[in-house]
Amino acid sequence: MVFHFDKAKAALNDVTNKVHTAVKTGKVPSKADLHAHQHPTPECSDRDSHHMHRFQSFAPQREGNDAKWYVDACGYMWAVSVALQNARQSIWILDWWLSPELYLRRPPAQFEEFRLDRLLFAAAERGVQVNVIVYKEVTQALTLSSSHTKHWLEDNDKTGNIKVFRHPDHLPDKQTMASNVLERIKSSGLSPAKLAALPGDALKGIYGMNDDSVLYWAHHEKLCLVDSKLAFMGGLDLCYGRWDTNQHSIADAHPGDLNKIVFPGQDYNNARIMDFSDVQNWQNNKLDRKWNARMGWTDMSISLRGPVVEDLKDHFAQRWNFIYYEKYGVRNQERYQPLPFRVSRAGIIGHPYQQAEPGAEVEGHGQYEGFRERMRVHYERGYAKLQEGKERFREDALGQDDGYPNGPLGGIQCQIMRSCAKWSHGVPLEHSIATAYIETIRDSKHFVYIENQFFITGTDDRQKPISNKIGAAIVERIIRAARNSEQYHMVVAMPAVPAFAGDLRSDDALATRAIMEFQYNSINRGGYSIYEQIAKAGIDPMQWIRFYNLRSYDRINTSAAMAQAEQESGVSYDQARQGHDAKFGEVGGAEKQGARNPAGDAQAFDRYQAAAAQVPGSGRWDSVAECYMLNGPDIRTVPWDHGGDMHEVDAFVSEELYIHSKLLIADDRKVICGSANLNDRSQLGNHDSEIAILIEDPVEIDSYMAGQPWRAAKFAATLRRQIFRKHLGLIPPQDPSRPDNNYLPVDPSAPQIYDF
C-alpha cells in the first residue's frame, strides 16, 4: 500500500475528532462541508475561531514601511546578494526551489564569489544562523532535487549554522509513523475492534488515502529574511532559469571570449524544449546553445523594511516550527531547533484588538489562537536548548526591542496575506490572497492590470472543477462599469503557452493542453467564461478587458569567429563552454564533478580561449536584444560576418517571453504581488501554500486616469509604468555588471530610479 503522507499529516492534526465522528455517525465530513471559496458570512466556514483583519488574513495592516520594486531578476538578485553579504545575525529563506550553484551577479567570470552557496557558506563562517525551507518535490513529477539542495548546503557547511528543512514528506519514515500515527491512534482511546469497525473512508483519512490527497500540493512561497529587518518576496525563487535582464537576451554564445557567458550551466534553459535534468550536476546542460534559444523570464519582486517584516518573520517561524515538531523533533538532532518568535504590534492600523478595561493588556493576536497556544508550548519546551550558545540569535529572533517608535509611523501601508491550511502550516484554512484579489477588483475605480503565470478562474458554480471566483469578480465589475457608463478597463498579461516541454500535439503534452483548455474556458470558451458572461449581459467584452502575451527575438552568434577559433584550437565551442561551466561550477574538487573530466574540460577551455584571443572581433554583437530597447540600434545596421544572408537568417531565434509574475495593480494606487498564481492551486488555501502583500503608498503623484487628472500612488504608478515601458521596449537595456540604485535593497540612501 502506498501511503499519501501529505494527507496523513493533515489527518493527524485532527485524527481524534475525525475518528470519533466516524464512530458516531458512520461517515467522514466531506470537503464541501468544511469549505467553500466564497462564504455567505464574513467568517470562513472552517468551524474555527477566525481573525478580524481585512481579508481575514493572519496579519494586520501596518504602516511605517518602505518598499522597493524590481522588474526582472537582474537587479533583484543583485540586491539579495548585497543583503546576504552584509548579514550579521540571521538568514531565513523559504523557496519552492533553491539552486545552491545559482549566480546572483553576472557574468560568473567577474563575480565568482557571488554564487548563492558561497554567500551562505561565508555567512555561516561569520556566525550567521541560516535557516532554509524548501519544497520536497514528488520526484516522479519534478526535477528540483531538493535533496541536493539540503545535502549540498549542510554537508559543505563546516560550522553547523546552516539548517535545511524539506517538506512535505510524501511517504512516512519509520520514526514519524511511530511517533505520530501510532500515538494518535492510541490517544483516540479506540480499541482494535472499534478501529476495525470504522468505515473505510475513516481509515483512509487516518492513513492519508482520502480522495482529496495533497500528494502534489507544494510550498510555493518565495521569501528571504535577513537580520530580521530586511525582507525580499515576490515571484522569484533563488533557482535556475529565473535570472534575466530587462532586454531578455535569449542568445548566449560568445565565440570571442567564453568569460562573457551570462547563463552558465543549467541556467541556460528553455522549458518548452527541454525540462531541467540532473540538476545536482549543474554543469550537465544538454541544451545546445549554438542552435537553441533560451526562454526569457519576466517577473517582479520587492524588498521591504518596517513593521510588515514582523509578519513575514511570523510566517516563516510558524512554518519552521510546524515542520520541526512534525518531522524533526522526534529525531533529536542537535543541529535543528525550533525558532522562537513573538507578535509585534508596531505600526498596526485598523486592528480589532480590545481591552477588557482601560489599562489592561490588549487581548487577541488576530491570528489562530489554537496555533498560538501550541507555539507557546513549543517555545517553552525549546527555550532551555535555545539558551545554550544562542543568546545573540535569540535576542534577534525574539525581537526584544523591535526598534519602532510608539504612535503613528506614516510611510507605506502594507498587509501580508497567505494561502495555507493544516497540511502546509498546521493552521485552519486561510485564503486571504483570494479575498484580497476579489475585493480589490470589486473596489477598483478605473483600471486593473493583472500579470500572472496562469489564468484559471470561475464565474459560476457550474464551471467545474474550478472553484475560485476571481473571474466572477471581474465579470461583476465590468458589467457594473458598463451599466453605469464608467470609464473602466482591464489588461491581463499571461504566457502564450505554459512552460512545459514537448510538442503540444503529442500525448506527452496532455497536461499542458489541459491547462490551456482551463485557461480558454476561463477567458472565452465553454459557456461560463469571462467573455461569454459579459456578452450575455449585452456588453462587448473586447471593449473592457483584453489579454496579451509576450515574445522576444535574438541572434545566436555562430559567426566566422566561432568557426575560426574552433579550427585553430582543435576544440569545439561546446567542449570549451563545458570547460567554462566546470571551472565556475566547481566546489570541492574533482570528486564532485561526477563522470566528467575536469582536467580535460579545463584544457579545452584554455585552448579555445587562447585561440579566440587571436581572432578579430570584439563580441559586440553576441546578442542583438538591445535593438528593441530604448535608443537601441536599427537591427538592419548590425553587422554579420559569416556565410551570407541566409546563414544570418538561420541564426535568428524567437521564443515566448515567459510571464511568471503574480501581480495585480489597481488604479495605479494598490499593488498585490507575491507567489500566488491565478488558479485554484494558489488561491483556495488548502492546496499550494502561498504568500502575498498588498501595498498602498500614501505618497501621491500627478497622473491621468480615464482621461482625467488622477492622484496616483507613487509605488504603484512607477511600478506599472516601468513594466509597460519595459514590455514596449521603452527603457534602456540593462548592463548586469554595472549596478545602479535599482540593484540595491530598499534603503533611504538608495532611492528607486525611474524616468517618466
mmCIF file of N, CA and C in Angstrom, residues 298-348:
data_model
loop_
_atom_site.group_PDB
_atom_site.id
_atom_site.type_symbol
_atom_site.label_atom_id
_atom_site.label_comp_id
_atom_site.label_asym_id
_atom_site.label_seq_id
_atom_site.Cartn_x
_atom_site.Cartn_y
_atom_site.Cartn_z
ATOM 1 N N THR A 298 10.238 36.876 -17.446
ATOM 2 C CA THR A 298 9.880 38.176 -16.880
ATOM 3 C C THR A 298 9.110 37.967 -15.582
ATOM 4 N N ASP A 299 9.480 38.737 -14.563
ATOM 5 C CA ASP A 299 8.943 38.523 -13.221
ATOM 6 C C ASP A 299 9.158 39.802 -12.427
ATOM 7 N N MET A 300 8.599 39.863 -11.241
ATOM 8 C CA MET A 300 8.866 41.001 -10.369
ATOM 9 C C MET A 300 8.862 40.557 -8.912
ATOM 10 N N SER A 301 9.671 41.254 -8.119
ATOM 11 C CA SER A 301 9.743 41.012 -6.678
ATOM 12 C C SER A 301 9.997 42.337 -5.985
ATOM 13 N N ILE A 302 10.019 42.310 -4.665
ATOM 14 C CA ILE A 302 10.179 43.538 -3.894
ATOM 15 C C ILE A 302 11.109 43.291 -2.712
ATOM 16 N N SER A 303 11.627 44.377 -2.162
ATOM 17 C CA SER A 303 12.281 44.313 -0.855
ATOM 18 C C SER A 303 11.544 45.248 0.095
ATOM 19 N N LEU A 304 11.577 44.912 1.380
ATOM 20 C CA LEU A 304 10.765 45.597 2.386
ATOM 21 C C LEU A 304 11.565 45.861 3.648
ATOM 22 N N ARG A 305 11.297 46.984 4.273
ATOM 23 C CA ARG A 305 11.721 47.274 5.636
ATOM 24 C C ARG A 305 10.531 47.830 6.393
ATOM 25 N N GLY A 306 10.538 47.646 7.709
ATOM 26 C CA GLY A 306 9.476 48.198 8.521
ATOM 27 C C GLY A 306 8.692 47.131 9.249
ATOM 28 N N PRO A 307 7.630 47.536 9.948
ATOM 29 C CA PRO A 307 6.864 46.594 10.777
ATOM 30 C C PRO A 307 6.274 45.419 10.017
ATOM 31 N N VAL A 308 6.021 45.558 8.711
ATOM 32 C CA VAL A 308 5.446 44.438 7.961
ATOM 33 C C VAL A 308 6.379 43.232 7.952
ATOM 34 N N VAL A 309 7.675 43.470 8.131
ATOM 35 C CA VAL A 309 8.629 42.359 8.175
ATOM 36 C C VAL A 309 8.320 41.438 9.359
ATOM 37 N N GLU A 310 7.714 41.991 10.423
ATOM 38 C CA GLU A 310 7.356 41.169 11.572
ATOM 39 C C GLU A 310 6.395 40.042 11.181
ATOM 40 N N ASP A 311 5.464 40.332 10.271
ATOM 41 C CA ASP A 311 4.511 39.306 9.859
ATOM 42 C C ASP A 311 5.171 38.258 8.971
ATOM 43 N N LEU A 312 6.157 38.661 8.171
ATOM 44 C CA LEU A 312 6.893 37.691 7.366
ATOM 45 C C LEU A 312 7.764 36.803 8.251
ATOM 46 N N LYS A 313 8.374 37.389 9.285
ATOM 47 C CA LYS A 313 9.099 36.578 10.269
ATOM 48 C C LYS A 313 8.151 35.592 10.946
ATOM 49 N N ASP A 314 6.984 36.091 11.310
ATOM 50 C CA ASP A 314 5.977 35.257 11.959
ATOM 51 C C ASP A 314 5.623 34.063 11.076
ATOM 52 N N HIS A 315 5.379 34.333 9.800
ATOM 53 C CA HIS A 315 5.005 33.268 8.870
ATOM 54 C C HIS A 315 6.123 32.234 8.753
ATOM 55 N N PHE A 316 7.348 32.695 8.608
ATOM 56 C CA PHE A 316 8.462 31.761 8.471
ATOM 57 C C PHE A 316 8.644 30.929 9.744
ATOM 58 N N ALA A 317 8.614 31.584 10.902
ATOM 59 C CA ALA A 317 8.818 30.864 12.159
ATOM 60 C C ALA A 317 7.706 29.848 12.401
ATOM 61 N N GLN A 318 6.464 30.223 12.077
ATOM 62 C CA GLN A 318 5.368 29.267 12.193
ATOM 63 C C GLN A 318 5.632 28.037 11.334
ATOM 64 N N ARG A 319 6.039 28.253 10.081
ATOM 65 C CA ARG A 319 6.291 27.128 9.180
ATOM 66 C C ARG A 319 7.447 26.269 9.685
ATOM 67 N N TRP A 320 8.529 26.923 10.111
ATOM 68 C CA TRP A 320 9.691 26.186 10.607
ATOM 69 C C TRP A 320 9.311 25.314 11.810
ATOM 70 N N ASN A 321 8.608 25.904 12.760
ATOM 71 C CA ASN A 321 8.247 25.162 13.969
ATOM 72 C C ASN A 321 7.242 24.053 13.675
ATOM 73 N N PHE A 322 6.317 24.313 12.764
ATOM 74 C CA PHE A 322 5.364 23.283 12.370
ATOM 75 C C PHE A 322 6.100 22.070 11.792
ATOM 76 N N ILE A 323 7.062 22.315 10.909
ATOM 77 C CA ILE A 323 7.822 21.212 10.319
ATOM 78 C C ILE A 323 8.704 20.555 11.372
ATOM 79 N N TYR A 324 9.309 21.370 12.236
ATOM 80 C CA TYR A 324 10.204 20.816 13.259
ATOM 81 C C TYR A 324 9.460 19.826 14.154
ATOM 82 N N TYR A 325 8.321 20.238 14.699
ATOM 83 C CA TYR A 325 7.615 19.383 15.644
ATOM 84 C C TYR A 325 6.902 18.225 14.954
ATOM 85 N N GLU A 326 6.639 18.350 13.676
ATOM 86 C CA GLU A 326 6.032 17.254 12.939
ATOM 87 C C GLU A 326 7.063 16.229 12.491
ATOM 88 N N LYS A 327 8.258 16.702 12.117
ATOM 89 C CA LYS A 327 9.190 15.836 11.400
ATOM 90 C C LYS A 327 10.548 15.676 12.073
ATOM 91 N N TYR A 328 11.099 16.757 12.583
ATOM 92 C CA TYR A 328 12.485 16.717 13.048
ATOM 93 C C TYR A 328 12.626 16.587 14.561
ATOM 94 N N GLY A 329 11.591 16.987 15.310
ATOM 95 C CA GLY A 329 11.696 16.928 16.761
ATOM 96 C C GLY A 329 11.935 15.527 17.275
ATOM 97 N N VAL A 330 11.285 14.525 16.657
ATOM 98 C CA VAL A 330 11.420 13.147 17.132
ATOM 99 C C VAL A 330 12.802 12.575 16.826
ATOM 100 N N ARG A 331 13.536 13.217 15.917
ATOM 101 C CA ARG A 331 14.850 12.693 15.539
ATOM 102 C C ARG A 331 15.948 13.119 16.509
ATOM 103 N N ASN A 332 15.637 14.137 17.322
ATOM 104 C CA ASN A 332 16.562 14.554 18.379
ATOM 105 C C ASN A 332 17.953 14.869 17.837
ATOM 106 N N GLN A 333 17.978 15.634 16.726
ATOM 107 C CA GLN A 333 19.242 16.050 16.135
ATOM 108 C C GLN A 333 19.563 17.463 16.612
ATOM 109 N N GLU A 334 20.725 17.638 17.179
ATOM 110 C CA GLU A 334 21.092 18.903 17.796
ATOM 111 C C GLU A 334 21.117 20.052 16.793
ATOM 112 N N ARG A 335 21.390 19.736 15.536
ATOM 113 C CA ARG A 335 21.502 20.788 14.522
ATOM 114 C C ARG A 335 20.204 21.570 14.375
ATOM 115 N N TYR A 336 19.082 20.893 14.560
ATOM 116 C CA TYR A 336 17.782 21.511 14.315
ATOM 117 C C TYR A 336 17.106 21.885 15.625
ATOM 118 N N GLN A 337 16.637 23.124 15.687
ATOM 119 C CA GLN A 337 15.939 23.626 16.860
ATOM 120 C C GLN A 337 14.759 24.481 16.407
ATOM 121 N N PRO A 338 13.735 24.589 17.246
ATOM 122 C CA PRO A 338 12.629 25.484 16.896
ATOM 123 C C PRO A 338 13.072 26.941 16.926
ATOM 124 N N LEU A 339 12.321 27.776 16.230
ATOM 125 C CA LEU A 339 12.601 29.208 16.194
ATOM 126 C C LEU A 339 11.622 29.945 17.097
ATOM 127 N N PRO A 340 12.102 30.643 18.099
ATOM 128 C CA PRO A 340 11.198 31.447 18.925
ATOM 129 C C PRO A 340 10.796 32.720 18.194
ATOM 130 N N PHE A 341 9.616 33.199 18.468
ATOM 131 C CA PHE A 341 9.173 34.474 17.910
ATOM 132 C C PHE A 341 8.073 35.018 18.801
ATOM 133 N N ARG A 342 7.847 36.287 18.702
ATOM 134 C CA ARG A 342 6.733 36.889 19.430
ATOM 135 C C ARG A 342 6.051 37.892 18.516
ATOM 136 N N VAL A 343 4.788 38.153 18.796
ATOM 137 C CA VAL A 343 3.999 39.052 17.970
ATOM 138 C C VAL A 343 4.386 40.495 18.259
ATOM 139 N N SER A 344 4.560 41.279 17.222
ATOM 140 C CA SER A 344 4.796 42.717 17.370
ATOM 141 C C SER A 344 3.563 43.475 16.890
ATOM 142 N N ARG A 345 3.178 44.495 17.624
ATOM 143 C CA ARG A 345 2.029 45.311 17.208
ATOM 144 C C ARG A 345 2.470 46.654 16.628
ATOM 145 N N ALA A 346 3.735 46.766 16.269
ATOM 146 C CA ALA A 346 4.237 48.029 15.724
ATOM 147 C C ALA A 346 3.535 48.359 14.412
ATOM 148 N N GLY A 347 3.087 49.592 14.298
ATOM 149 C CA GLY A 347 2.544 50.097 13.046
ATOM 150 C C GLY A 347 1.173 49.602 12.671
ATOM 151 N N ILE A 348 0.515 48.843 13.541
ATOM 152 C CA ILE A 348 -0.788 48.282 13.173
ATOM 153 C C ILE A 348 -1.820 49.396 13.059
#
